Coordinates of C-alpha atoms and ligand atoms in Angstrom, one line a residue:
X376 CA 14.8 -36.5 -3.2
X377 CA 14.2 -37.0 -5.6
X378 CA 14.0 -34.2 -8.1
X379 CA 13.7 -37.2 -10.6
X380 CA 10.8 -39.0 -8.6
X381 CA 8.7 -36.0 -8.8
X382 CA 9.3 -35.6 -12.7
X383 CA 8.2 -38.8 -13.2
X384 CA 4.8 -38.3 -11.4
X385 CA 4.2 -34.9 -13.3
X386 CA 5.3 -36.6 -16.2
X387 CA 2.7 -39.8 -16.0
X388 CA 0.2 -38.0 -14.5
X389 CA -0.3 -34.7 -17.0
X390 CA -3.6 -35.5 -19.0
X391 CA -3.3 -32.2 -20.8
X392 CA 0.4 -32.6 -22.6
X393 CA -1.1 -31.6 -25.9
X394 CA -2.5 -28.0 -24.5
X395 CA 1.2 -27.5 -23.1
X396 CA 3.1 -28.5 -26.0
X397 CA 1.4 -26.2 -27.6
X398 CA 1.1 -22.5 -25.6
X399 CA 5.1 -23.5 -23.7
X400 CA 6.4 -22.3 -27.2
X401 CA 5.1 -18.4 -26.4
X402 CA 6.3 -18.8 -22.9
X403 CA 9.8 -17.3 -23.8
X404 CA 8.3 -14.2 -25.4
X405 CA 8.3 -11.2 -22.7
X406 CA 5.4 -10.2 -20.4
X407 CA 4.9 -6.8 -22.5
X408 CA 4.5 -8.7 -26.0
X409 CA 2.2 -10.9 -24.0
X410 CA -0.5 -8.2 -23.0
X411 CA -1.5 -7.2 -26.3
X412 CA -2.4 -10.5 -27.3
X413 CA -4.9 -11.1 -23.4
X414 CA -6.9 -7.9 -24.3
X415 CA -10.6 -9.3 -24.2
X416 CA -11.4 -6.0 -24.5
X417 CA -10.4 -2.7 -26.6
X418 CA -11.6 -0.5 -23.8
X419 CA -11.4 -0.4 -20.5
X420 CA -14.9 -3.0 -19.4
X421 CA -16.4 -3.5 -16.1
X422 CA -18.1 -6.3 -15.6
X423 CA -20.4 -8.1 -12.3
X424 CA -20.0 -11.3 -11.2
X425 CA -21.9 -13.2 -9.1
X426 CA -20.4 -15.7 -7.9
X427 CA -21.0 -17.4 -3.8
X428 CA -18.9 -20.4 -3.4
X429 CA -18.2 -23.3 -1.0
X430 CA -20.7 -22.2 1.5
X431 CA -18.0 -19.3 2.4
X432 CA -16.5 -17.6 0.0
X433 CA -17.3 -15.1 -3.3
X434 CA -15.9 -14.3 -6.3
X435 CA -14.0 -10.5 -5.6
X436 CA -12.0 -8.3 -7.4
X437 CA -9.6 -7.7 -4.6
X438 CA -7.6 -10.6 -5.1
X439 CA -4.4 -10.2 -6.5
X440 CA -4.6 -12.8 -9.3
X441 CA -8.2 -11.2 -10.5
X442 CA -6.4 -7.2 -10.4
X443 CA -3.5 -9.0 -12.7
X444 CA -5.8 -10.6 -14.6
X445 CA -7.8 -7.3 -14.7
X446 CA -4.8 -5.3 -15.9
X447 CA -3.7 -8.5 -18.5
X448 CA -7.6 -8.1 -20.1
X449 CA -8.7 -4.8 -19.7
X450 CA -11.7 -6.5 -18.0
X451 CA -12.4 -5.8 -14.6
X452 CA -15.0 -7.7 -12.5
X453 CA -16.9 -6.5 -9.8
X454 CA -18.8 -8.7 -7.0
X455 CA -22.0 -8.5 -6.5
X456 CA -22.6 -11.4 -4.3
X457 CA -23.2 -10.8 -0.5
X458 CA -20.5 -12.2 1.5
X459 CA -22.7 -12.1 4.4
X460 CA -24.6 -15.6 3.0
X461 CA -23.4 -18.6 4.2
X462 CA -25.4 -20.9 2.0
X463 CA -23.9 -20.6 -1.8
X464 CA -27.2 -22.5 -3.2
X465 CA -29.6 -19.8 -1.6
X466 CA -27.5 -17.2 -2.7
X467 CA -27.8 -18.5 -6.7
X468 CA -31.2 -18.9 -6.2
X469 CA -32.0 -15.9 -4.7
X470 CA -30.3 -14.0 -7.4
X471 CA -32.0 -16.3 -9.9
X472 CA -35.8 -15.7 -8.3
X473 CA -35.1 -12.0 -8.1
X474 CA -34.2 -11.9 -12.2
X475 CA -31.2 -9.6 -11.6
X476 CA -28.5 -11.7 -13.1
X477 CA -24.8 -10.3 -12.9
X478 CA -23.3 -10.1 -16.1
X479 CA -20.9 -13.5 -15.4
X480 CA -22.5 -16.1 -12.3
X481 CA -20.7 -18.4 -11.0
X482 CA -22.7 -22.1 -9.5
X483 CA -22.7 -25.5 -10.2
X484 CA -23.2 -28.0 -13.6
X485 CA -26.8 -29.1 -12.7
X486 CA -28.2 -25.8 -12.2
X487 CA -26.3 -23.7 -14.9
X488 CA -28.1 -26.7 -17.3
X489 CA -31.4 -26.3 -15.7
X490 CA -31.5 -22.4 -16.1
X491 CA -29.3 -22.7 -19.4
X492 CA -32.1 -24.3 -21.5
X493 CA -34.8 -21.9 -19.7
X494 CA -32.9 -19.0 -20.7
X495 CA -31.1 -17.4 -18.4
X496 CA -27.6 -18.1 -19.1
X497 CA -26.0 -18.2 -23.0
X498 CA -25.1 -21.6 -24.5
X499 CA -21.3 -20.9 -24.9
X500 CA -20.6 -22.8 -27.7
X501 CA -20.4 -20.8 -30.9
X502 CA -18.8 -17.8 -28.5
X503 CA -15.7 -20.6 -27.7
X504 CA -15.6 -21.5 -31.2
X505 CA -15.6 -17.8 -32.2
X506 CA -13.7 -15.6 -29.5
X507 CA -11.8 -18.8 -27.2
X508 CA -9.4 -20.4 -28.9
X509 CA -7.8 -21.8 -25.7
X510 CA -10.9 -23.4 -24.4
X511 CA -11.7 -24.3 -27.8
X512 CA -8.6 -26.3 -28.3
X513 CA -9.2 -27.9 -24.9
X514 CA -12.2 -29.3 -25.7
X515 CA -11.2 -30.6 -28.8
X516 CA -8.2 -32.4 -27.3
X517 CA -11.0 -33.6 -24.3
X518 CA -14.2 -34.3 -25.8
X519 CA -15.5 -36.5 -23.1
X520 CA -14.7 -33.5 -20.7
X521 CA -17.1 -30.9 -23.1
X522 CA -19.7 -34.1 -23.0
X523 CA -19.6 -34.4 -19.4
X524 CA -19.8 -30.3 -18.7
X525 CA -22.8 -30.2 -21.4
X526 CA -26.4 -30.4 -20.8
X527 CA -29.2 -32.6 -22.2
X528 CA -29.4 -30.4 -25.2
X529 CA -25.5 -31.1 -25.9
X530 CA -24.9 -27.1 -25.4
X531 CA -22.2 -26.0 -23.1
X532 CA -23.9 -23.6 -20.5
X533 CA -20.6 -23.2 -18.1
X534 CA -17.1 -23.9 -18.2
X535 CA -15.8 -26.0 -15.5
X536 CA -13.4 -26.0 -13.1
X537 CA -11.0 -29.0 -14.3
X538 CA -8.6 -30.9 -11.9
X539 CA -5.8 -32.5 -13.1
X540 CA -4.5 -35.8 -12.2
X541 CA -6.3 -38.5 -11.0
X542 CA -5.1 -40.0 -7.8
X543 CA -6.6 -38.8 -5.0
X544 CA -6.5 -41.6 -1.7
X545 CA -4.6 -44.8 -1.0
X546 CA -4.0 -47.2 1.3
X547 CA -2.4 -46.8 4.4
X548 CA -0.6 -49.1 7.2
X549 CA 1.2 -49.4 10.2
X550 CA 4.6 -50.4 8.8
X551 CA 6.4 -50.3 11.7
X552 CA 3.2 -52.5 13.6
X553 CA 4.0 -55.2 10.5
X554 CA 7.5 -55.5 11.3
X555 CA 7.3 -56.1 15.1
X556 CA 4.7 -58.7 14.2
X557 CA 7.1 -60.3 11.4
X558 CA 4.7 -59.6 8.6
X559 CA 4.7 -58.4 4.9
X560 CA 2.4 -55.7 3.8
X561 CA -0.8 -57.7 2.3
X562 CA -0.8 -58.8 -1.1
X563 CA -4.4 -60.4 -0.9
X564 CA -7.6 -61.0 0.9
X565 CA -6.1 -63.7 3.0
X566 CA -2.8 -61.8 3.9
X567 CA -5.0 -58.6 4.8
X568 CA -7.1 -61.0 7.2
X569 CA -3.9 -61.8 8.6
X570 CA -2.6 -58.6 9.4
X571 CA -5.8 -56.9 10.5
X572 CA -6.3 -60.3 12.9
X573 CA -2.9 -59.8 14.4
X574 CA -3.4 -56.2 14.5
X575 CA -6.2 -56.7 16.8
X576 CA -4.7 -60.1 18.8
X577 CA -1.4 -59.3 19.1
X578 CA -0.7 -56.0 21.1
X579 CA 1.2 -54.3 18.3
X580 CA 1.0 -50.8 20.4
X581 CA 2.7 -52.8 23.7
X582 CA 0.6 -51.3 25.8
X583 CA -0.6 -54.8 27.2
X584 CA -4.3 -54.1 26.3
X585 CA -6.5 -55.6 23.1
X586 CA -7.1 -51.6 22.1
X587 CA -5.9 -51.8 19.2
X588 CA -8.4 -50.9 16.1
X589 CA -7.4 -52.6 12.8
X590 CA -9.4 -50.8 10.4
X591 CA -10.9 -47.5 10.8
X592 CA -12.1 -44.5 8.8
X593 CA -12.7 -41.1 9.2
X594 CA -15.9 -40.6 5.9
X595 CA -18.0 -42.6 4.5
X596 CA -16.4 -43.4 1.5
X597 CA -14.2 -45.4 3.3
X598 CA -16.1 -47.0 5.5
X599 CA -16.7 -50.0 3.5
X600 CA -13.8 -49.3 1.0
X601 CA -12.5 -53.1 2.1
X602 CA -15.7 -54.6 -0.1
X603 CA -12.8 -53.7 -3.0
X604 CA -11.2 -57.0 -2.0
X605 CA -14.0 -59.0 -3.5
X606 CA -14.0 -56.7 -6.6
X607 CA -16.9 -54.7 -4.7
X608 CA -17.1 -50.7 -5.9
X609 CA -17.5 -48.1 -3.6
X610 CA -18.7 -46.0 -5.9
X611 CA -18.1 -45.3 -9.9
X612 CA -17.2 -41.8 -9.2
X613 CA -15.6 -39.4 -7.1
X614 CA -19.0 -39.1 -5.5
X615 CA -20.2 -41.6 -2.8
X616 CA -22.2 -44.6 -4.2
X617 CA -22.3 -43.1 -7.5
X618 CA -23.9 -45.3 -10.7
X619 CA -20.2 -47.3 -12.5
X620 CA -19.5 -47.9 -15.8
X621 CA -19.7 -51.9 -16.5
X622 CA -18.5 -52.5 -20.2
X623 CA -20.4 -49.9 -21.2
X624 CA -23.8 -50.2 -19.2
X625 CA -24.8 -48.0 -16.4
X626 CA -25.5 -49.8 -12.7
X627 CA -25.4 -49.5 -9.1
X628 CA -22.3 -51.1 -7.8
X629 CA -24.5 -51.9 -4.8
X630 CA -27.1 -54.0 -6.5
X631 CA -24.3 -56.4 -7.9
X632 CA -23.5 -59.7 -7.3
X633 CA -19.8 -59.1 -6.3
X634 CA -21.0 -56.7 -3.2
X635 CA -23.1 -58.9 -1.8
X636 CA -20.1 -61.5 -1.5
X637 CA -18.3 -58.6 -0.1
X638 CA -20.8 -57.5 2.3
X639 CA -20.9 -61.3 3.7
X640 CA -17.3 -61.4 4.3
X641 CA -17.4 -57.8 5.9
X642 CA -20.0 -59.1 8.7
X643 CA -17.8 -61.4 9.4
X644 CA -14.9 -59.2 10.1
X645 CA -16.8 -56.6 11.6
X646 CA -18.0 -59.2 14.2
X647 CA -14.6 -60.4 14.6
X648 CA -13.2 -56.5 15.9
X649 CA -11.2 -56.6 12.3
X650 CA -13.5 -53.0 11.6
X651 CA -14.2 -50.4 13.8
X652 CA -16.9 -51.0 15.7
X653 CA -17.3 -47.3 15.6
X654 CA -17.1 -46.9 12.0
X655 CA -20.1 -45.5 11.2
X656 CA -20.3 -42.8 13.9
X657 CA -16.5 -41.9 14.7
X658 CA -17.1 -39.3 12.6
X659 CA -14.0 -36.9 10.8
X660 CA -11.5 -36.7 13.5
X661 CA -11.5 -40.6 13.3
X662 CA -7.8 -40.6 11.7
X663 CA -6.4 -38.5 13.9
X664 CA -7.5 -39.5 17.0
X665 CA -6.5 -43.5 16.4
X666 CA -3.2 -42.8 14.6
X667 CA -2.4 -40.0 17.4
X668 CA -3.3 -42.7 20.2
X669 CA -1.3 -45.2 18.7
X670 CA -4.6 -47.6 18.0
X671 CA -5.4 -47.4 14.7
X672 CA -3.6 -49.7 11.9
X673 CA -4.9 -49.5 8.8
X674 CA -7.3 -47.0 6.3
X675 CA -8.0 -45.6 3.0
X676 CA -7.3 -42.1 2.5
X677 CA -5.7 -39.0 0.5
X678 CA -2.0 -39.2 0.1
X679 CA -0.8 -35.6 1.1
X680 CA -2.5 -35.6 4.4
X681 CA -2.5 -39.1 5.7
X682 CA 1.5 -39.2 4.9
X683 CA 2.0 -35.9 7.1
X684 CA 1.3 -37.7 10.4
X685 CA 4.4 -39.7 10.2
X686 CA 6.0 -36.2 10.8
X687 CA 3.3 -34.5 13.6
X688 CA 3.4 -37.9 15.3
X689 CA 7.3 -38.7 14.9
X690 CA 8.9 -37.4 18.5
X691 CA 5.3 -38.7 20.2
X692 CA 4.9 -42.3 19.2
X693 CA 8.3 -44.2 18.3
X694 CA 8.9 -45.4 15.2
X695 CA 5.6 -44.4 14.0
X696 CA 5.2 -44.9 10.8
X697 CA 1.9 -45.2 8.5
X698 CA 2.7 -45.9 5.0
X699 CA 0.9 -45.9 1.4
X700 CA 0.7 -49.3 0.3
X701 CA -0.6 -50.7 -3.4
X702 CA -4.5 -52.0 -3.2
X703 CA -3.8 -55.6 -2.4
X704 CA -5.1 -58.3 -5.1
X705 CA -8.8 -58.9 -5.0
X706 CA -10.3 -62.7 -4.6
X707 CA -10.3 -62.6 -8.8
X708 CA -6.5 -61.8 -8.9
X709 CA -7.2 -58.0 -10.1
X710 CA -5.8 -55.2 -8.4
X711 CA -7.3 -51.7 -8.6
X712 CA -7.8 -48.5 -6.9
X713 CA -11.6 -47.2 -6.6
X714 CA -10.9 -43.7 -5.6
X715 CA -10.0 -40.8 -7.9
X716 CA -10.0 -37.1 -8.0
X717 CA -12.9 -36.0 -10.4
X718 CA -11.8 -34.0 -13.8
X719 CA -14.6 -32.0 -14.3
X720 CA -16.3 -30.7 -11.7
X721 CA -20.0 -29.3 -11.4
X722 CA -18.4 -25.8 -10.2
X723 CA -17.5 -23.0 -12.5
X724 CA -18.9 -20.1 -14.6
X725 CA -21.3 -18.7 -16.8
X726 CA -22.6 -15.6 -19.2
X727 CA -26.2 -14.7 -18.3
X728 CA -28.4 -13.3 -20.5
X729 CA -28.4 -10.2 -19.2
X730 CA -24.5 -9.5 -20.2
X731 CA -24.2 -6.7 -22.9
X732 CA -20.7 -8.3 -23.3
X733 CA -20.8 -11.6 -24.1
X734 CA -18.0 -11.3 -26.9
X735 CA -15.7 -9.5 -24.6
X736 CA -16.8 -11.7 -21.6
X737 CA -15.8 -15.1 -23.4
X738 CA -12.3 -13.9 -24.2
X739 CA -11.6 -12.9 -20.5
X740 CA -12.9 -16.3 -20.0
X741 CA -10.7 -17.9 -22.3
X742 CA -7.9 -15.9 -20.8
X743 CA -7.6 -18.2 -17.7
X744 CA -7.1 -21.2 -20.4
X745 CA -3.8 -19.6 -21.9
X746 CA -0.4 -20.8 -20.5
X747 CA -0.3 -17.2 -18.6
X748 CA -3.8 -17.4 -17.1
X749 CA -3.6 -21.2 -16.1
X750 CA -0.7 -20.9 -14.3
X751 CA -2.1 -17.4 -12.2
X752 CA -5.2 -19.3 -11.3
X753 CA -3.0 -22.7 -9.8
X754 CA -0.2 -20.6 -8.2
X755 CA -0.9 -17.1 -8.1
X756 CA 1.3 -14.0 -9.1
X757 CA 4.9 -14.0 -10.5
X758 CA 7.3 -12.6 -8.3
X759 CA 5.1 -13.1 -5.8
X760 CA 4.2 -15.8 -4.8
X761 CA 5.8 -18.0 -7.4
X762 CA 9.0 -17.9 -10.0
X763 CA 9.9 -19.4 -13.1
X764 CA 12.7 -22.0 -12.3
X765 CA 13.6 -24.3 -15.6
X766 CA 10.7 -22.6 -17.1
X767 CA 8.4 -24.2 -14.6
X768 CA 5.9 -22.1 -12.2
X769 CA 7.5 -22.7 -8.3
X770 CA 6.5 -21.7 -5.2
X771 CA 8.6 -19.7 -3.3
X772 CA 10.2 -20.4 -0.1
X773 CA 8.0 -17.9 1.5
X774 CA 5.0 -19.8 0.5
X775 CA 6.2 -23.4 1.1
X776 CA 7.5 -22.5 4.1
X777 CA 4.9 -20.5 5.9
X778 CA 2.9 -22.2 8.7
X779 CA -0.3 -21.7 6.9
X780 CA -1.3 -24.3 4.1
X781 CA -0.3 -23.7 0.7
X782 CA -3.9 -24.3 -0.6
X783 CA -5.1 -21.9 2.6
X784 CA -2.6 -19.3 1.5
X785 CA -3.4 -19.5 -2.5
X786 CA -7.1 -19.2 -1.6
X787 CA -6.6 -16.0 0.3
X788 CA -5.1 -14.8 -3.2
X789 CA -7.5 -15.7 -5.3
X790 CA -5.7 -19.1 -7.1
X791 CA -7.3 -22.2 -7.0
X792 CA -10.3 -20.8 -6.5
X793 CA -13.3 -22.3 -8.7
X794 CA -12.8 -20.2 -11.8
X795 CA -13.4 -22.3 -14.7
X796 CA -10.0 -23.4 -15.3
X797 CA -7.7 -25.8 -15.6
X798 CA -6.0 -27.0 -12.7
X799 CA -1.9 -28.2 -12.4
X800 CA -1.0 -30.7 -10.5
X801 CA 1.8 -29.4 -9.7
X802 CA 0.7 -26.7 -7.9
X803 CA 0.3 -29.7 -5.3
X804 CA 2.9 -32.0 -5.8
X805 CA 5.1 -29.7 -5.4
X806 CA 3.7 -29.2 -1.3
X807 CA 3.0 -32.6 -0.2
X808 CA 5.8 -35.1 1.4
X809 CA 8.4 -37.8 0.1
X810 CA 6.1 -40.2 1.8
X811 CA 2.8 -39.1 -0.1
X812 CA 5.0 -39.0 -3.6
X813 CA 6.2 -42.3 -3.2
X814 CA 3.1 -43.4 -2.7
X815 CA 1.6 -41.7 -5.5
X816 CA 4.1 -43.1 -7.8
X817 CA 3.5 -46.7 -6.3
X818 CA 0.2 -45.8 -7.7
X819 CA 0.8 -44.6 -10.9
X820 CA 3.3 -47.7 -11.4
X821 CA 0.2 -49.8 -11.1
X822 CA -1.9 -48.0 -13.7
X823 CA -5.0 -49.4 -11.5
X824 CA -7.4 -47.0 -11.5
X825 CA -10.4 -47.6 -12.6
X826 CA -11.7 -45.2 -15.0
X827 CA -14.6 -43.2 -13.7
X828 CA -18.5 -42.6 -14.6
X829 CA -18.4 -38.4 -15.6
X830 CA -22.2 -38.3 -15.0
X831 CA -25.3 -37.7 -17.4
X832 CA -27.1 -34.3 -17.9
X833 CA -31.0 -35.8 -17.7
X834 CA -34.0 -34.3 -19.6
X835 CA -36.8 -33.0 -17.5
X836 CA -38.5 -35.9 -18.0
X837 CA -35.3 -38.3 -17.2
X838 CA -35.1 -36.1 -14.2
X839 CA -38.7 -36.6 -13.1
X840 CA -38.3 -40.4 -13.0
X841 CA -34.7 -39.8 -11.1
X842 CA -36.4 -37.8 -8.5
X843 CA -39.3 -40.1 -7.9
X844 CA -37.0 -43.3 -7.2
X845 CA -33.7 -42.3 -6.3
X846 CA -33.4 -40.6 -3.3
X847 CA -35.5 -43.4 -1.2
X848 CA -33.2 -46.3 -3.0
X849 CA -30.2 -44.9 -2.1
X850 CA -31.5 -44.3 1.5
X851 CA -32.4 -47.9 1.7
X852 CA -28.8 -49.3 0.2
X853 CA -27.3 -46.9 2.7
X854 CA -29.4 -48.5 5.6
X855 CA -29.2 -52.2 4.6
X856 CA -25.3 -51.7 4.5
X857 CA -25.0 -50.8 7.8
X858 CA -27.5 -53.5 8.7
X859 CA -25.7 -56.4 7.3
X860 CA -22.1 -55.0 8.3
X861 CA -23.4 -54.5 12.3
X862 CA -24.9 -57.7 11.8
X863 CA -28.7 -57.1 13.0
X864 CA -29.5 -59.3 9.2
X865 CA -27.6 -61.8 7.3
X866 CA -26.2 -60.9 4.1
X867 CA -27.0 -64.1 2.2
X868 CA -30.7 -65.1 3.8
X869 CA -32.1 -61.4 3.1
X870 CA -30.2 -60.9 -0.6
X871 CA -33.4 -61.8 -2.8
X872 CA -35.4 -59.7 -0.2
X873 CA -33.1 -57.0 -1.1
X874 CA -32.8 -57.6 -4.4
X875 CA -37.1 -57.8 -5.1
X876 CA -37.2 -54.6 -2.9
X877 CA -35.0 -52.6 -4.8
X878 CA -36.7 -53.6 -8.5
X879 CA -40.5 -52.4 -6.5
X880 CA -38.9 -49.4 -5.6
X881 CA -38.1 -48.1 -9.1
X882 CA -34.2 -49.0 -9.3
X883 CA -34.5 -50.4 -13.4
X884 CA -37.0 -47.4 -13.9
X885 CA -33.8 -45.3 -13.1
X886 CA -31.0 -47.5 -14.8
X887 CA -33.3 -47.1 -18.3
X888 CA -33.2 -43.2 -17.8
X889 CA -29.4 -43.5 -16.6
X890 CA -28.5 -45.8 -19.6
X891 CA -30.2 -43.2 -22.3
X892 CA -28.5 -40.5 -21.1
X893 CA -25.6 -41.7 -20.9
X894 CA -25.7 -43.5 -24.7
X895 CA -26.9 -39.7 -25.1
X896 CA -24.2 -38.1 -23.8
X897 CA -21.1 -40.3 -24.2
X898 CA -22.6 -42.7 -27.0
X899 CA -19.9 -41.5 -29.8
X900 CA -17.1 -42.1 -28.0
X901 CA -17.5 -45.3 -26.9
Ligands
CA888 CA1 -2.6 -52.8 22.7

């Protein structure tokens, strides 16, 4: 392969050419010129950092990456956060409630926003503009990422970890089950009828038995990722049955029109064996047990790790094979992909007020935005577990090689770990399969994505409204979709119903505090 395949991903898929165009031109200069100019501090600084998580892990300075960064800086962290919690939430708030902040605390967007404008962490903005000129330049080449990061006051109370490229999932399907049945890979509704009907009628596995299960899922935001066919969103984000963006205005994708279509053909399918009949219940090991009993045919989900069963399963089903294909056509003739990776994320870090440093602290910050510092935090140490080959970062063949994930390995390190940073893509590309790669670049061929909703930062009182209605609408899509799909109502006869019950339980109270955030937030760059 296809050296010139995976150029032309990185190449299509980079959102942040501008930053690299401009730091690649110091890349030449050597490491010891280089230090000088990291220093975030004159003298030698310790500082704590509190920061718990994923549920598992904390923020430590015995990482390799943070002792090079430490020696880069002249700022050293220490952790202060018990590794002994397993619940990252309790441990922020128990550091919060017991008003002994560590000098930099690490947590996510909506709580860094809520404390922010109570006081306990510093807005960062006139530090960045001051003392960060590498996060600085970022956000002015991304405002919409600074917008979606900010809270309702328009300060900046954390900088985010920020992933790069945006495909994340796909479709997958038994190639080698449409071959022995003499069909094409769908192109439309109709066609994907078809196939999933023959999938389930025709014996594709030859075992003589009608076992086979057409479509299946292993989450839920897949479950009912078919309702794309009749231009149906899942969601409008990277979260499930997130708010979408509709020229502009902020609703639910599951109060539209389009879904209920969708959600009356879905019944149909459902009752018909096309979907699981254990969708909602197979739970996560729902992909690997159907593709590794030969019984599943067709899903939605990420490229790297749906691709690597057509090598586990290779010697144990023959001529396995379980391929990316494009989104077929929707009844309207569009074509798009509803799931994406999200750019800025709520996790990352902050200065609390209690740090006698905050000068010293932003520029160790800003330190993981240079060229040097982004490429420790995506693929660890030089020499170690990376090299420089045509002036790119590349893993070893230790690292690519070992039986342990790369992601698994790097963590253990401390790259890609939740620093606010900038992420490479790259750093995964350059692990996942010939199969997921093609079917990346299938994707970004297309240029289908649609573009996502980056959230809104609400005002206490915006909140207050979002809190009364919210939770108990959601609930109530969630149940009336799997109502309709298992077919205990009818889709069409109990619409209105639906409709009238979700305007009494508050749904355009939250739509007018949705749509004034976002003109809020996002207003000037529409
Ligand atoms: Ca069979």
């Amino acid at each position: 392969m296809n050296a010139q395949m995976r150029r032309n991903i990185v190449q299509t898929s980079r959102i942040f050419i501008s930053l690299i165009a401009l730091t690649s031109a110091c890349q030449a200069t050597t490491a010891l010129a280089q230090e000088a100019n990291y220093r975030a501090s004159a003298d030698p600084l310790e500082l704590t950092v509190h920061y718990h998580f994923r549920d598992q892990y904390v923020y430590t300075q015995d990482w390799p990456v943070e002792q090079k960064a430490a020696e880069l800086t002249n700022v050293r962290v220490r952790n202060v956060a018990s590794s002994a919690s397993t619940n990252s939430k309790d441990a922020f708030n128990l550091m919060i409630t017991s008003g002994d902040l560590a000098d930099i605390v690490g947590g996510l967007k909506d709580d860094f926003n809520r404390y922010g404008r109570e006081g306990a962490f510093l807005p960062l903005d006139d530090l960045i503009a001051e003392h960060a000129p590498h996060i600085k330049a970022f956000f002015e080449a991304h405002p919409a990422f600074h917008n979606a990061a900010a809270g309702a006051d328009g300060k900046l109370y954390y900088i985010p970890y920020i992933q790069d490229g945006t495909l994340s999932e796909g479709w997958f399907v038994r190639q080698d089950w449409l071959e022995k049945l003499g069909l094409e890979t769908p192109e439309t509704p109709e066609e994907v009828y078809a196939v999933l009907k023959a999938f389930r009628e025709q014996d594709p596995n030859g075992n003589g038995q009608k076992d086979e299960v057409p479509y299946f899922s292993r989450n839920l935001g897949n479950t009912l990722r078919l309702m794309n066919l009749w231009d149906a969103r899942v969601s409008g984000s990277a979260t499930y049955g997130d708010f979408a963006v509709y020229d502009g205005e902020l609703r639910h994708p599951w109060a539209e029109q389009n879904y209920k279509t969708a959600m009356s053909n879905l019944a149909q399918w459902y009752k018909e064996g096309l979907i699981d009949p254990e969708i909602f219940t197979r739970g996560p090991r729902a992909r690997e047990y159907l593709l590794g009993n030969n019984l599943g045919g067709m899903t939605h989900d990420w490229f790297p790790s749906t691709s690597t069963y057509n090598v586990s399963l290779a010697d144990t089903i023959e001529g396995f094979s379980f391929r990316p294909m494009l989104p077929p056509k929707t009844i309207s003739g569009d074509r798009f992909e509803d799931a994406r990776r999200q750019i800025v994320t709520a996790e990352g870090w902050g200065i609390s007020v209690a740090n006698e440093h905050p000068v010293e602290t932003i520029k160790y910050f800003d330190f993981w935005f240079t060229e040097l510092g982004r490429q420790m935090a995506n693929f660890g140490v030089e020499g170690d577990t990376y090299t420089i080959v045509d002036g790119k970062p590349t893993f070893t063949e230790a690292v690519l090689t070992d039986s342990q994930p790369v992601n698994a390995q790097l963590w253990e390190i401390g790259a890609q770990v939740p620093r606010g940073y900038v992420m490479d893509y790259d750093y995964e590309l350059q692990w996942s399969n010939e199969i997921a790669l093609a079917g990346m670049q299938l994707y970004e061929a297309c240029d289908c994505l649609k573009p996502d909703f980056m959230g809104v930062a609400l005002t206490d009182n915006e909140k207050a409204v979002y809190d009364r209605y919210w939770p108990s609408i959601l609930t109530y899509m969630q149940e009336m979709q799997q109502t309709w799909l298992l077919g205990a109502q009818d889709v069409d006869s109990t619409w209105d119903a639906y409709q009238s019950r979700l305007e009494q339980m508050g749904y355009g109270e939250v739509l007018d505090v949705m749509q004034t955030a976002y003109q809020r937030q996002y207003g000037a760059d529409q």
